[in-house]
Amino acid sequence: MRILYVGSGHPPDNTTVHPVAYTQELAKTLFTRGHKTGLFAASPLQVTGGQPYSVFRRTFEGVDVYGVTNRDTGSEFDPARDISNPECERAFQHAVQHFNPDIVHFQSARGLSSSLIPTAKSMGKTVVVSMHDYEYICPKRHMLDCDNKVCSGPEDGRKCAGCVTCSQADEALQAAYAERRRSVLDWVNSADLVIAPSAVSADLFADQGIDRNRMTVITPASMVAERLWAKHTENVRADGVMTFAFFGTVARRNAPHLMIDAVKLLRDLKDKFRVSIHGQIEDEEYRREIEAAIRNLGPRAPEIEFAGQYRHDMLDELFAEADVFVAPQIWNNPMSRSTMEALGAAKPVIASMMGSVREVIGHSYNGLMFEPGNYIDLAAQMRQLIENPVMAASMSANINSPKPMSWHAEKMIEAYASVTARADEYAPVERKAA
């Protein structure tokens, strides 16, 4: 089978970011199983004098990569550009004609254009769409409003204009977002299959207008989680100091600042724990706020490491140094790759009760849950483990081995085969003959 993935980035860059890392792992695994896989993806490259949306081609770990350079990378989301981007569509058509896939599987259209979905359909291709976040529903992708509160949904799309700009939008911009809402929803619902990463997210997507009858739930796997599981050992701290770690994108929606707020209530235990925050900084203003919060704790605070971005090959070491993973997100994350990796490393997880994490964390079994956004509750859960480290060891022992990527790849091939068979069944006679 020939599968062309569409994504928001490509290796070797951004391989700690979901879904870039997941897409490469899946494509590589399918390649090793005899399938032909390719990736059409946004590239950060800007080549002086180059044509807009130029495509370069290379092979990485057996996967044919079509990188799109010289993209329009304006700071503000453009709803009109998202539903009509002729330059991006021509580049995509070139890649599809060259690769000639049986399946075009959209992992993300961010940095490209949602109009690539109908472009693929117009070329007679079987289309699969994976919903890793809310990009086809919410232009900001995370269903959070300007105050970082969970949004009830775009309704007809007009409210998105004010939410994206965090200001009073004019009528023309509201109409543009309404058109984007209508178009993209229709396009996703025209896909031959829509994949949700969890049952919780499938219900959330259905509530926002995604056709439940076109949707199936296939939980992703992680080769990193597999590797961490193979290497993990029972971790007993010689110094008796418990490390609470955050790995992931340092962004307001993921709320690592709540760990700093929780520390304020744990000063009496300052010599018994430390905090470590690692990840790509998405918002410089947010970075400065975290740094200021750490400074304001003063000398009576425990050790806090705010280390910034990490490389993919550092995860083994980083998880080896951690005792507990903290997932304090304030958005309904459809699937947290960092949480998957933490469980792969056999680390208990303290997580806010939001999104798909509720499907994988059992309170007091393999982790602890706290009220979203409530640092007082988070501090209480941290205190439990600091004062009772045997509890953390017990929860670690309850963690099961992760599903391997080979298993997940087989599930994907079954889904592809089913949807292509269904497409052939209802195809016109002339298409079958071709």
PDB file of N, CA, C and O in Angstrom, residues 106-178:
ATOM      1  N   PHE A 106      -4.268  12.814   6.455  1.00  0.00           N
ATOM      2  CA  PHE A 106      -3.977  14.124   7.038  1.00  0.00           C
ATOM      3  C   PHE A 106      -3.772  13.987   8.538  1.00  0.00           C
ATOM      4  O   PHE A 106      -4.695  13.666   9.288  1.00  0.00           O
ATOM      5  N   GLN A 107      -2.535  14.219   8.989  1.00  0.00           N
ATOM      6  CA  GLN A 107      -2.238  14.300  10.402  1.00  0.00           C
ATOM      7  C   GLN A 107      -2.415  15.728  10.902  1.00  0.00           C
ATOM      8  O   GLN A 107      -2.763  15.955  12.058  1.00  0.00           O
ATOM      9  N   SER A 108      -2.157  16.685  10.019  1.00  0.00           N
ATOM     10  CA  SER A 108      -2.344  18.101  10.329  1.00  0.00           C
ATOM     11  C   SER A 108      -2.206  18.888   9.035  1.00  0.00           C
ATOM     12  O   SER A 108      -1.434  18.509   8.156  1.00  0.00           O
ATOM     13  N   ALA A 109      -2.975  19.975   8.936  1.00  0.00           N
ATOM     14  CA  ALA A 109      -2.814  20.891   7.809  1.00  0.00           C
ATOM     15  C   ALA A 109      -2.248  22.221   8.279  1.00  0.00           C
ATOM     16  O   ALA A 109      -2.179  23.176   7.501  1.00  0.00           O
ATOM     17  N   ARG A 110      -1.830  22.279   9.527  1.00  0.00           N
ATOM     18  CA  ARG A 110      -1.295  23.526  10.084  1.00  0.00           C
ATOM     19  C   ARG A 110      -0.019  23.923   9.345  1.00  0.00           C
ATOM     20  O   ARG A 110       0.862  23.111   9.097  1.00  0.00           O
ATOM     21  N   GLY A 111       0.057  25.183   8.979  1.00  0.00           N
ATOM     22  CA  GLY A 111       1.189  25.665   8.190  1.00  0.00           C
ATOM     23  C   GLY A 111       1.008  25.430   6.710  1.00  0.00           C
ATOM     24  O   GLY A 111       1.813  25.885   5.894  1.00  0.00           O
ATOM     25  N   LEU A 112      -0.068  24.736   6.344  1.00  0.00           N
ATOM     26  CA  LEU A 112      -0.374  24.476   4.936  1.00  0.00           C
ATOM     27  C   LEU A 112      -1.738  25.094   4.639  1.00  0.00           C
ATOM     28  O   LEU A 112      -1.862  26.297   4.631  1.00  0.00           O
ATOM     29  N   SER A 113      -2.761  24.274   4.426  1.00  0.00           N
ATOM     30  CA  SER A 113      -4.102  24.776   4.174  1.00  0.00           C
ATOM     31  C   SER A 113      -5.094  23.635   4.301  1.00  0.00           C
ATOM     32  O   SER A 113      -4.844  22.528   3.806  1.00  0.00           O
ATOM     33  N   SER A 114      -6.221  23.887   4.965  1.00  0.00           N
ATOM     34  CA  SER A 114      -7.266  22.868   5.068  1.00  0.00           C
ATOM     35  C   SER A 114      -7.845  22.515   3.707  1.00  0.00           C
ATOM     36  O   SER A 114      -8.441  21.443   3.533  1.00  0.00           O
ATOM     37  N   SER A 115      -7.653  23.398   2.722  1.00  0.00           N
ATOM     38  CA  SER A 115      -8.176  23.146   1.369  1.00  0.00           C
ATOM     39  C   SER A 115      -7.492  21.967   0.694  1.00  0.00           C
ATOM     40  O   SER A 115      -7.937  21.514  -0.366  1.00  0.00           O
ATOM     41  N   LEU A 116      -6.416  21.443   1.298  1.00  0.00           N
ATOM     42  CA  LEU A 116      -5.772  20.263   0.726  1.00  0.00           C
ATOM     43  C   LEU A 116      -6.663  19.031   0.851  1.00  0.00           C
ATOM     44  O   LEU A 116      -6.516  18.071   0.073  1.00  0.00           O
ATOM     45  N   ILE A 117      -7.596  19.035   1.791  1.00  0.00           N
ATOM     46  CA  ILE A 117      -8.514  17.894   1.924  1.00  0.00           C
ATOM     47  C   ILE A 117      -9.383  17.769   0.671  1.00  0.00           C
ATOM     48  O   ILE A 117      -9.401  16.703   0.033  1.00  0.00           O
ATOM     49  N   PRO A 118     -10.124  18.829   0.262  1.00  0.00           N
ATOM     50  CA  PRO A 118     -10.894  18.687  -0.979  1.00  0.00           C
ATOM     51  C   PRO A 118     -10.013  18.541  -2.212  1.00  0.00           C
ATOM     52  O   PRO A 118     -10.429  17.938  -3.204  1.00  0.00           O
ATOM     53  N   THR A 119      -8.781  19.073  -2.168  1.00  0.00           N
ATOM     54  CA  THR A 119      -7.866  18.897  -3.295  1.00  0.00           C
ATOM     55  C   THR A 119      -7.562  17.416  -3.485  1.00  0.00           C
ATOM     56  O   THR A 119      -7.584  16.897  -4.614  1.00  0.00           O
ATOM     57  N   ALA A 120      -7.287  16.710  -2.380  1.00  0.00           N
ATOM     58  CA  ALA A 120      -7.029  15.267  -2.463  1.00  0.00           C
ATOM     59  C   ALA A 120      -8.257  14.519  -2.961  1.00  0.00           C
ATOM     60  O   ALA A 120      -8.151  13.596  -3.789  1.00  0.00           O
ATOM     61  N   LYS A 121      -9.434  14.904  -2.487  1.00  0.00           N
ATOM     62  CA  LYS A 121     -10.668  14.249  -2.931  1.00  0.00           C
ATOM     63  C   LYS A 121     -10.895  14.462  -4.423  1.00  0.00           C
ATOM     64  O   LYS A 121     -11.313  13.546  -5.136  1.00  0.00           O
ATOM     65  N   SER A 122     -10.596  15.681  -4.902  1.00  0.00           N
ATOM     66  CA  SER A 122     -10.804  15.988  -6.320  1.00  0.00           C
ATOM     67  C   SER A 122      -9.865  15.196  -7.223  1.00  0.00           C
ATOM     68  O   SER A 122     -10.142  15.019  -8.409  1.00  0.00           O
ATOM     69  N   MET A 123      -8.756  14.717  -6.655  1.00  0.00           N
ATOM     70  CA  MET A 123      -7.815  13.909  -7.409  1.00  0.00           C
ATOM     71  C   MET A 123      -8.146  12.416  -7.326  1.00  0.00           C
ATOM     72  O   MET A 123      -7.378  11.565  -7.769  1.00  0.00           O
ATOM     73  N   GLY A 124      -9.292  12.119  -6.725  1.00  0.00           N
ATOM     74  CA  GLY A 124      -9.751  10.740  -6.658  1.00  0.00           C
ATOM     75  C   GLY A 124      -9.098   9.901  -5.594  1.00  0.00           C
ATOM     76  O   GLY A 124      -9.129   8.660  -5.662  1.00  0.00           O
ATOM     77  N   LYS A 125      -8.505  10.528  -4.588  1.00  0.00           N
ATOM     78  CA  LYS A 125      -7.780   9.797  -3.559  1.00  0.00           C
ATOM     79  C   LYS A 125      -8.679   9.488  -2.357  1.00  0.00           C
ATOM     80  O   LYS A 125      -9.572  10.260  -2.009  1.00  0.00           O
ATOM     81  N   THR A 126      -8.424   8.353  -1.731  1.00  0.00           N
ATOM     82  CA  THR A 126      -9.069   8.015  -0.474  1.00  0.00           C
ATOM     83  C   THR A 126      -8.428   8.851   0.631  1.00  0.00           C
ATOM     84  O   THR A 126      -7.202   8.884   0.760  1.00  0.00           O
ATOM     85  N   VAL A 127      -9.264   9.533   1.403  1.00  0.00           N
ATOM     86  CA  VAL A 127      -8.777  10.507   2.378  1.00  0.00           C
ATOM     87  C   VAL A 127      -9.106  10.064   3.799  1.00  0.00           C
ATOM     88  O   VAL A 127     -10.246   9.710   4.110  1.00  0.00           O
ATOM     89  N   VAL A 128      -8.084  10.095   4.670  1.00  0.00           N
ATOM     90  CA  VAL A 128      -8.232   9.829   6.095  1.00  0.00           C
ATOM     91  C   VAL A 128      -7.758  11.069   6.846  1.00  0.00           C
ATOM     92  O   VAL A 128      -6.748  11.678   6.474  1.00  0.00           O
ATOM     93  N   VAL A 129      -8.490  11.461   7.875  1.00  0.00           N
ATOM     94  CA  VAL A 129      -8.135  12.624   8.691  1.00  0.00           C
ATOM     95  C   VAL A 129      -7.993  12.191  10.145  1.00  0.00           C
ATOM     96  O   VAL A 129      -8.920  11.597  10.711  1.00  0.00           O
ATOM     97  N   SER A 130      -6.840  12.455  10.748  1.00  0.00           N
ATOM     98  CA  SER A 130      -6.647  12.221  12.177  1.00  0.00           C
ATOM     99  C   SER A 130      -6.821  13.527  12.938  1.00  0.00           C
ATOM    100  O   SER A 130      -6.295  14.568  12.529  1.00  0.00           O
ATOM    101  N   MET A 131      -7.541  13.457  14.042  1.00  0.00           N
ATOM    102  CA  MET A 131      -7.834  14.641  14.851  1.00  0.00           C
ATOM    103  C   MET A 131      -6.939  14.641  16.085  1.00  0.00           C
ATOM    104  O   MET A 131      -7.329  14.177  17.159  1.00  0.00           O
ATOM    105  N   HIS A 132      -5.720  15.150  15.948  1.00  0.00           N
ATOM    106  CA  HIS A 132      -4.793  15.183  17.076  1.00  0.00           C
ATOM    107  C   HIS A 132      -5.097  16.333  18.031  1.00  0.00           C
ATOM    108  O   HIS A 132      -4.763  16.274  19.213  1.00  0.00           O
ATOM    109  N   ASP A 133      -5.675  17.412  17.483  1.00  0.00           N
ATOM    110  CA  ASP A 133      -6.159  18.507  18.308  1.00  0.00           C
ATOM    111  C   ASP A 133      -7.419  19.040  17.642  1.00  0.00           C
ATOM    112  O   ASP A 133      -8.096  18.291  16.931  1.00  0.00           O
ATOM    113  N   TYR A 134      -7.738  20.336  17.836  1.00  0.00           N
ATOM    114  CA  TYR A 134      -9.007  20.868  17.341  1.00  0.00           C
ATOM    115  C   TYR A 134      -8.815  21.806  16.144  1.00  0.00           C
ATOM    116  O   TYR A 134      -9.634  22.695  15.911  1.00  0.00           O
ATOM    117  N   GLU A 135      -7.740  21.609  15.359  1.00  0.00           N
ATOM    118  CA  GLU A 135      -7.407  22.588  14.330  1.00  0.00           C
ATOM    119  C   GLU A 135      -8.504  22.758  13.287  1.00  0.00           C
ATOM    120  O   GLU A 135      -8.658  23.847  12.728  1.00  0.00           O
ATOM    121  N   TYR A 136      -9.287  21.726  13.006  1.00  0.00           N
ATOM    122  CA  TYR A 136     -10.353  21.847  12.008  1.00  0.00           C
ATOM    123  C   TYR A 136     -11.628  22.428  12.603  1.00  0.00           C
ATOM    124  O   TYR A 136     -12.562  22.747  11.880  1.00  0.00           O
ATOM    125  N   ILE A 137     -11.671  22.567  13.909  1.00  0.00           N
ATOM    126  CA  ILE A 137     -12.820  23.131  14.613  1.00  0.00           C
ATOM    127  C   ILE A 137     -12.497  24.532  15.125  1.00  0.00           C
ATOM    128  O   ILE A 137     -13.285  25.466  14.982  1.00  0.00           O
ATOM    129  N   CYS A 138     -11.317  24.657  15.731  1.00  0.00           N
ATOM    130  CA  CYS A 138     -10.893  25.895  16.390  1.00  0.00           C
ATOM    131  C   CYS A 138      -9.636  26.436  15.709  1.00  0.00           C
ATOM    132  O   CYS A 138      -8.625  25.733  15.665  1.00  0.00           O
ATOM    133  N   PRO A 139      -9.660  27.652  15.182  1.00  0.00           N
ATOM    134  CA  PRO A 139      -8.459  28.208  14.541  1.00  0.00           C
ATOM    135  C   PRO A 139      -7.253  28.289  15.478  1.00  0.00           C
ATOM    136  O   PRO A 139      -6.110  28.263  15.021  1.00  0.00           O
ATOM    137  N   LYS A 140      -7.490  28.365  16.789  1.00  0.00           N
ATOM    138  CA  LYS A 140      -6.396  28.388  17.761  1.00  0.00           C
ATOM    139  C   LYS A 140      -5.967  26.978  18.161  1.00  0.00           C
ATOM    140  O   LYS A 140      -5.010  26.806  18.908  1.00  0.00           O
ATOM    141  N   ARG A 141      -6.721  25.983  17.740  1.00  0.00           N
ATOM    142  CA  ARG A 141      -6.394  24.559  17.838  1.00  0.00           C
ATOM    143  C   ARG A 141      -6.659  23.923  19.189  1.00  0.00           C
ATOM    144  O   ARG A 141      -6.659  22.712  19.292  1.00  0.00           O
ATOM    145  N   HIS A 142      -6.913  24.707  20.236  1.00  0.00           N
ATOM    146  CA  HIS A 142      -6.962  24.114  21.568  1.00  0.00           C
ATOM    147  C   HIS A 142      -8.267  24.378  22.311  1.00  0.00           C
ATOM    148  O   HIS A 142      -8.399  23.995  23.467  1.00  0.00           O
ATOM    149  N   MET A 143      -9.232  25.023  21.661  1.00  0.00           N
ATOM    150  CA  MET A 143     -10.539  25.283  22.255  1.00  0.00           C
ATOM    151  C   MET A 143     -10.422  26.036  23.580  1.00  0.00           C
ATOM    152  O   MET A 143     -11.076  25.713  24.571  1.00  0.00           O
ATOM    153  N   LEU A 144      -9.556  27.047  23.585  1.00  0.00           N
ATOM    154  CA  LEU A 144      -9.435  27.947  24.726  1.00  0.00           C
ATOM    155  C   LEU A 144      -9.698  29.365  24.244  1.00  0.00           C
ATOM    156  O   LEU A 144      -9.240  29.753  23.160  1.00  0.00           O
ATOM    157  N   ASP A 145     -10.401  30.160  25.052  1.00  0.00           N
ATOM    158  CA  ASP A 145     -10.696  31.527  24.649  1.00  0.00           C
ATOM    159  C   ASP A 145      -9.540  32.452  25.044  1.00  0.00           C
ATOM    160  O   ASP A 145      -8.477  31.997  25.494  1.00  0.00           O
ATOM    161  N   CYS A 146      -9.737  33.743  24.900  1.00  0.00           N
ATOM    162  CA  CYS A 146      -8.669  34.708  25.173  1.00  0.00           C
ATOM    163  C   CYS A 146      -8.261  34.733  26.648  1.00  0.00           C
ATOM    164  O   CYS A 146      -7.155  35.171  26.981  1.00  0.00           O
ATOM    165  N   ASP A 147      -9.144  34.265  27.527  1.00  0.00           N
ATOM    166  CA  ASP A 147      -8.836  34.215  28.948  1.00  0.00           C
ATOM    167  C   ASP A 147      -8.338  32.832  29.368  1.00  0.00           C
ATOM    168  O   ASP A 147      -8.274  32.518  30.561  1.00  0.00           O
ATOM    169  N   ASN A 148      -8.016  31.989  28.360  1.00  0.00           N
ATOM    170  CA  ASN A 148      -7.558  30.615  28.596  1.00  0.00           C
ATOM    171  C   ASN A 148      -8.584  29.790  29.356  1.00  0.00           C
ATOM    172  O   ASN A 148      -8.240  28.916  30.155  1.00  0.00           O
ATOM    173  N   LYS A 149      -9.866  30.060  29.079  1.00  0.00           N
ATOM    174  CA  LYS A 149     -10.957  29.247  29.590  1.00  0.00           C
ATOM    175  C   LYS A 149     -11.433  28.329  28.460  1.00  0.00           C
ATOM    176  O   LYS A 149     -11.379  28.701  27.283  1.00  0.00           O
ATOM    177  N   VAL A 150     -11.911  27.139  28.819  1.00  0.00           N
ATOM    178  CA  VAL A 150     -12.367  26.196  27.803  1.00  0.00           C
ATOM    179  C   VAL A 150     -13.544  26.786  27.042  1.00  0.00           C
ATOM    180  O   VAL A 150     -14.533  27.229  27.642  1.00  0.00           O
ATOM    181  N   CYS A 151     -13.419  26.807  25.725  1.00  0.00           N
ATOM    182  CA  CYS A 151     -14.457  27.367  24.850  1.00  0.00           C
ATOM    183  C   CYS A 151     -15.543  26.320  24.603  1.00  0.00           C
ATOM    184  O   CYS A 151     -15.247  25.127  24.461  1.00  0.00           O
ATOM    185  N   SER A 152     -16.778  26.762  24.545  1.00  0.00           N
ATOM    186  CA  SER A 152     -17.896  25.853  24.293  1.00  0.00           C
ATOM    187  C   SER A 152     -17.994  25.440  22.833  1.00  0.00           C
ATOM    188  O   SER A 152     -18.728  24.513  22.493  1.00  0.00           O
ATOM    189  N   GLY A 153     -17.249  26.130  21.964  1.00  0.00           N
ATOM    190  CA  GLY A 153     -17.266  25.783  20.551  1.00  0.00           C
ATOM    191  C   GLY A 153     -17.472  26.998  19.675  1.00  0.00           C
ATOM    192  O   GLY A 153     -17.895  28.065  20.135  1.00  0.00           O
ATOM    193  N   PRO A 154     -17.185  26.853  18.379  1.00  0.00           N
ATOM    194  CA  PRO A 154     -17.237  27.999  17.470  1.00  0.00           C
ATOM    195  C   PRO A 154     -18.633  28.403  17.039  1.00  0.00           C
ATOM    196  O   PRO A 154     -18.802  29.467  16.435  1.00  0.00           O
ATOM    197  N   GLU A 155     -19.648  27.569  17.339  1.00  0.00           N
ATOM    198  CA  GLU A 155     -21.022  27.829  16.859  1.00  0.00           C
ATOM    199  C   GLU A 155     -20.983  27.989  15.337  1.00  0.00           C
ATOM    200  O   GLU A 155     -20.542  27.071  14.644  1.00  0.00           O
ATOM    201  N   ASP A 156     -21.367  29.151  14.803  1.00  0.00           N
ATOM    202  CA  ASP A 156     -21.312  29.299  13.340  1.00  0.00           C
ATOM    203  C   ASP A 156     -19.952  29.801  12.857  1.00  0.00           C
ATOM    204  O   ASP A 156     -19.744  30.001  11.667  1.00  0.00           O
ATOM    205  N   GLY A 157     -19.024  30.001  13.774  1.00  0.00           N
ATOM    206  CA  GLY A 157     -17.673  30.421  13.419  1.00  0.00           C
ATOM    207  C   GLY A 157     -17.397  31.893  13.604  1.00  0.00           C
ATOM    208  O   GLY A 157     -16.229  32.307  13.684  1.00  0.00           O
ATOM    209  N   ARG A 158     -18.429  32.714  13.700  1.00  0.00           N
ATOM    210  CA  ARG A 158     -18.221  34.154  13.767  1.00  0.00           C
ATOM    211  C   ARG A 158     -17.493  34.564  15.053  1.00  0.00           C
ATOM    212  O   ARG A 158     -16.671  35.481  15.042  1.00  0.00           O
ATOM    213  N   LYS A 159     -17.774  33.877  16.149  1.00  0.00           N
ATOM    214  CA  LYS A 159     -17.140  34.221  17.423  1.00  0.00           C
ATOM    215  C   LYS A 159     -15.640  33.975  17.408  1.00  0.00           C
ATOM    216  O   LYS A 159     -14.898  34.547  18.205  1.00  0.00           O
ATOM    217  N   CYS A 160     -15.170  33.117  16.472  1.00  0.00           N
ATOM    218  CA  CYS A 160     -13.742  32.807  16.394  1.00  0.00           C
ATOM    219  C   CYS A 160     -12.915  34.045  16.039  1.00  0.00           C
ATOM    220  O   CYS A 160     -11.754  34.156  16.431  1.00  0.00           O
ATOM    221  N   ALA A 161     -13.505  34.963  15.285  1.00  0.00           N
ATOM    222  CA  ALA A 161     -12.770  36.159  14.866  1.00  0.00           C
ATOM    223  C   ALA A 161     -12.298  36.953  16.080  1.00  0.00           C
ATOM    224  O   ALA A 161     -11.133  37.363  16.165  1.00  0.00           O
ATOM    225  N   GLY A 162     -13.184  37.181  17.035  1.00  0.00           N
ATOM    226  CA  GLY A 162     -12.811  37.916  18.235  1.00  0.00           C
ATOM    227  C   GLY A 162     -11.892  37.126  19.135  1.00  0.00           C
ATOM    228  O   GLY A 162     -11.031  37.689  19.814  1.00  0.00           O
ATOM    229  N   CYS A 163     -12.038  35.776  19.125  1.00  0.00           N
ATOM    230  CA  CYS A 163     -11.211  34.931  19.984  1.00  0.00           C
ATOM    231  C   CYS A 163      -9.766  34.876  19.479  1.00  0.00           C
ATOM    232  O   CYS A 163      -8.829  34.914  20.270  1.00  0.00           O
ATOM    233  N   VAL A 164      -9.590  34.813  18.169  1.00  0.00           N
ATOM    234  CA  VAL A 164      -8.239  34.756  17.603  1.00  0.00           C
ATOM    235  C   VAL A 164      -7.506  36.070  17.810  1.00  0.00           C
ATOM    236  O   VAL A 164      -6.330  36.102  18.167  1.00  0.00           O
ATOM    237  N   THR A 165      -8.209  37.182  17.593  1.00  0.00           N
ATOM    238  CA  THR A 165      -7.570  38.495  17.699  1.00  0.00           C
ATOM    239  C   THR A 165      -7.634  39.062  19.116  1.00  0.00           C
ATOM    240  O   THR A 165      -6.938  40.040  19.413  1.00  0.00           O
ATOM    241  N   CYS A 166      -8.463  38.453  19.968  1.00  0.00           N
ATOM    242  CA  CYS A 166      -8.693  38.965  21.326  1.00  0.00           C
ATOM    243  C   CYS A 166      -9.092  40.443  21.284  1.00  0.00           C
ATOM    244  O   CYS A 166      -8.598  41.274  22.062  1.00  0.00           O
ATOM    245  N   SER A 167      -9.976  40.743  20.347  1.00  0.00           N
ATOM    246  CA  SER A 167     -10.477  42.105  20.194  1.00  0.00           C
ATOM    247  C   SER A 167     -11.835  42.040  19.501  1.00  0.00           C
ATOM    248  O   SER A 167     -12.270  40.972  19.062  1.00  0.00           O
ATOM    249  N   GLN A 168     -12.483  43.187  19.384  1.00  0.00           N
ATOM    250  CA  GLN A 168     -13.758  43.255  18.689  1.00  0.00           C
ATOM    251  C   GLN A 168     -13.505  43.196  17.187  1.00  0.00           C
ATOM    252  O   GLN A 168     -12.927  44.111  16.609  1.00  0.00           O
ATOM    253  N   ALA A 169     -13.903  42.100  16.549  1.00  0.00           N
ATOM    254  CA  ALA A 169     -13.637  41.912  15.117  1.00  0.00           C
ATOM    255  C   ALA A 169     -14.724  42.569  14.284  1.00  0.00           C
ATOM    256  O   ALA A 169     -15.897  42.617  14.678  1.00  0.00           O
ATOM    257  N   ASP A 170     -14.330  43.073  13.114  1.00  0.00           N
ATOM    258  CA  ASP A 170     -15.315  43.696  12.233  1.00  0.00           C
ATOM    259  C   ASP A 170     -16.146  42.632  11.524  1.00  0.00           C
ATOM    260  O   ASP A 170     -15.850  41.434  11.551  1.00  0.00           O
ATOM    261  N   GLU A 171     -17.188  43.072  10.845  1.00  0.00           N
ATOM    262  CA  GLU A 171     -18.139  42.169  10.212  1.00  0.00           C
ATOM    263  C   GLU A 171     -17.487  41.309   9.133  1.00  0.00           C
ATOM    264  O   GLU A 171     -17.788  40.120   9.011  1.00  0.00           O
ATOM    265  N   ALA A 172     -16.571  41.901   8.364  1.00  0.00           N
ATOM    266  CA  ALA A 172     -15.920  41.163   7.282  1.00  0.00           C
ATOM    267  C   ALA A 172     -15.096  40.002   7.827  1.00  0.00           C
ATOM    268  O   ALA A 172     -15.113  38.892   7.277  1.00  0.00           O
ATOM    269  N   LEU A 173     -14.366  40.249   8.926  1.00  0.00           N
ATOM    270  CA  LEU A 173     -13.549  39.184   9.498  1.00  0.00           C
ATOM    271  C   LEU A 173     -14.432  38.096  10.113  1.00  0.00           C
ATOM    272  O   LEU A 173     -14.144  36.902   9.990  1.00  0.00           O
ATOM    273  N   GLN A 174     -15.509  38.483  10.760  1.00  0.00           N
ATOM    274  CA  GLN A 174     -16.437  37.504  11.304  1.00  0.00           C
ATOM    275  C   GLN A 174     -17.006  36.619  10.195  1.00  0.00           C
ATOM    276  O   GLN A 174     -17.111  35.393  10.353  1.00  0.00           O
ATOM    277  N   ALA A 175     -17.352  37.243   9.064  1.00  0.00           N
ATOM    278  CA  ALA A 175     -17.898  36.476   7.934  1.00  0.00           C
ATOM    279  C   ALA A 175     -16.858  35.504   7.385  1.00  0.00           C
ATOM    280  O   ALA A 175     -17.194  34.381   6.984  1.00  0.00           O
ATOM    281  N   ALA A 176     -15.591  35.934   7.364  1.00  0.00           N
ATOM    282  CA  ALA A 176     -14.515  35.062   6.873  1.00  0.00           C
ATOM    283  C   ALA A 176     -14.365  33.830   7.751  1.00  0.00           C
ATOM    284  O   ALA A 176     -14.172  32.710   7.263  1.00  0.00           O
ATOM    285  N   TYR A 177     -14.453  34.031   9.057  1.00  0.00           N
ATOM    286  CA  TYR A 177     -14.347  32.890   9.969  1.00  0.00           C
ATOM    287  C   TYR A 177     -15.576  31.991   9.879  1.00  0.00           C
ATOM    288  O   TYR A 177     -15.477  30.764  10.021  1.00  0.00           O
ATOM    289  N   ALA A 178     -16.735  32.575   9.638  1.00  0.00           N
ATOM    290  CA  ALA A 178     -17.946  31.766   9.454  1.00  0.00           C
ATOM    291  C   ALA A 178     -17.819  30.899   8.211  1.00  0.00           C
ATOM    292  O   ALA A 178     -18.204  29.719   8.218  1.00  0.00           O
TER     293      ALA A 178
END
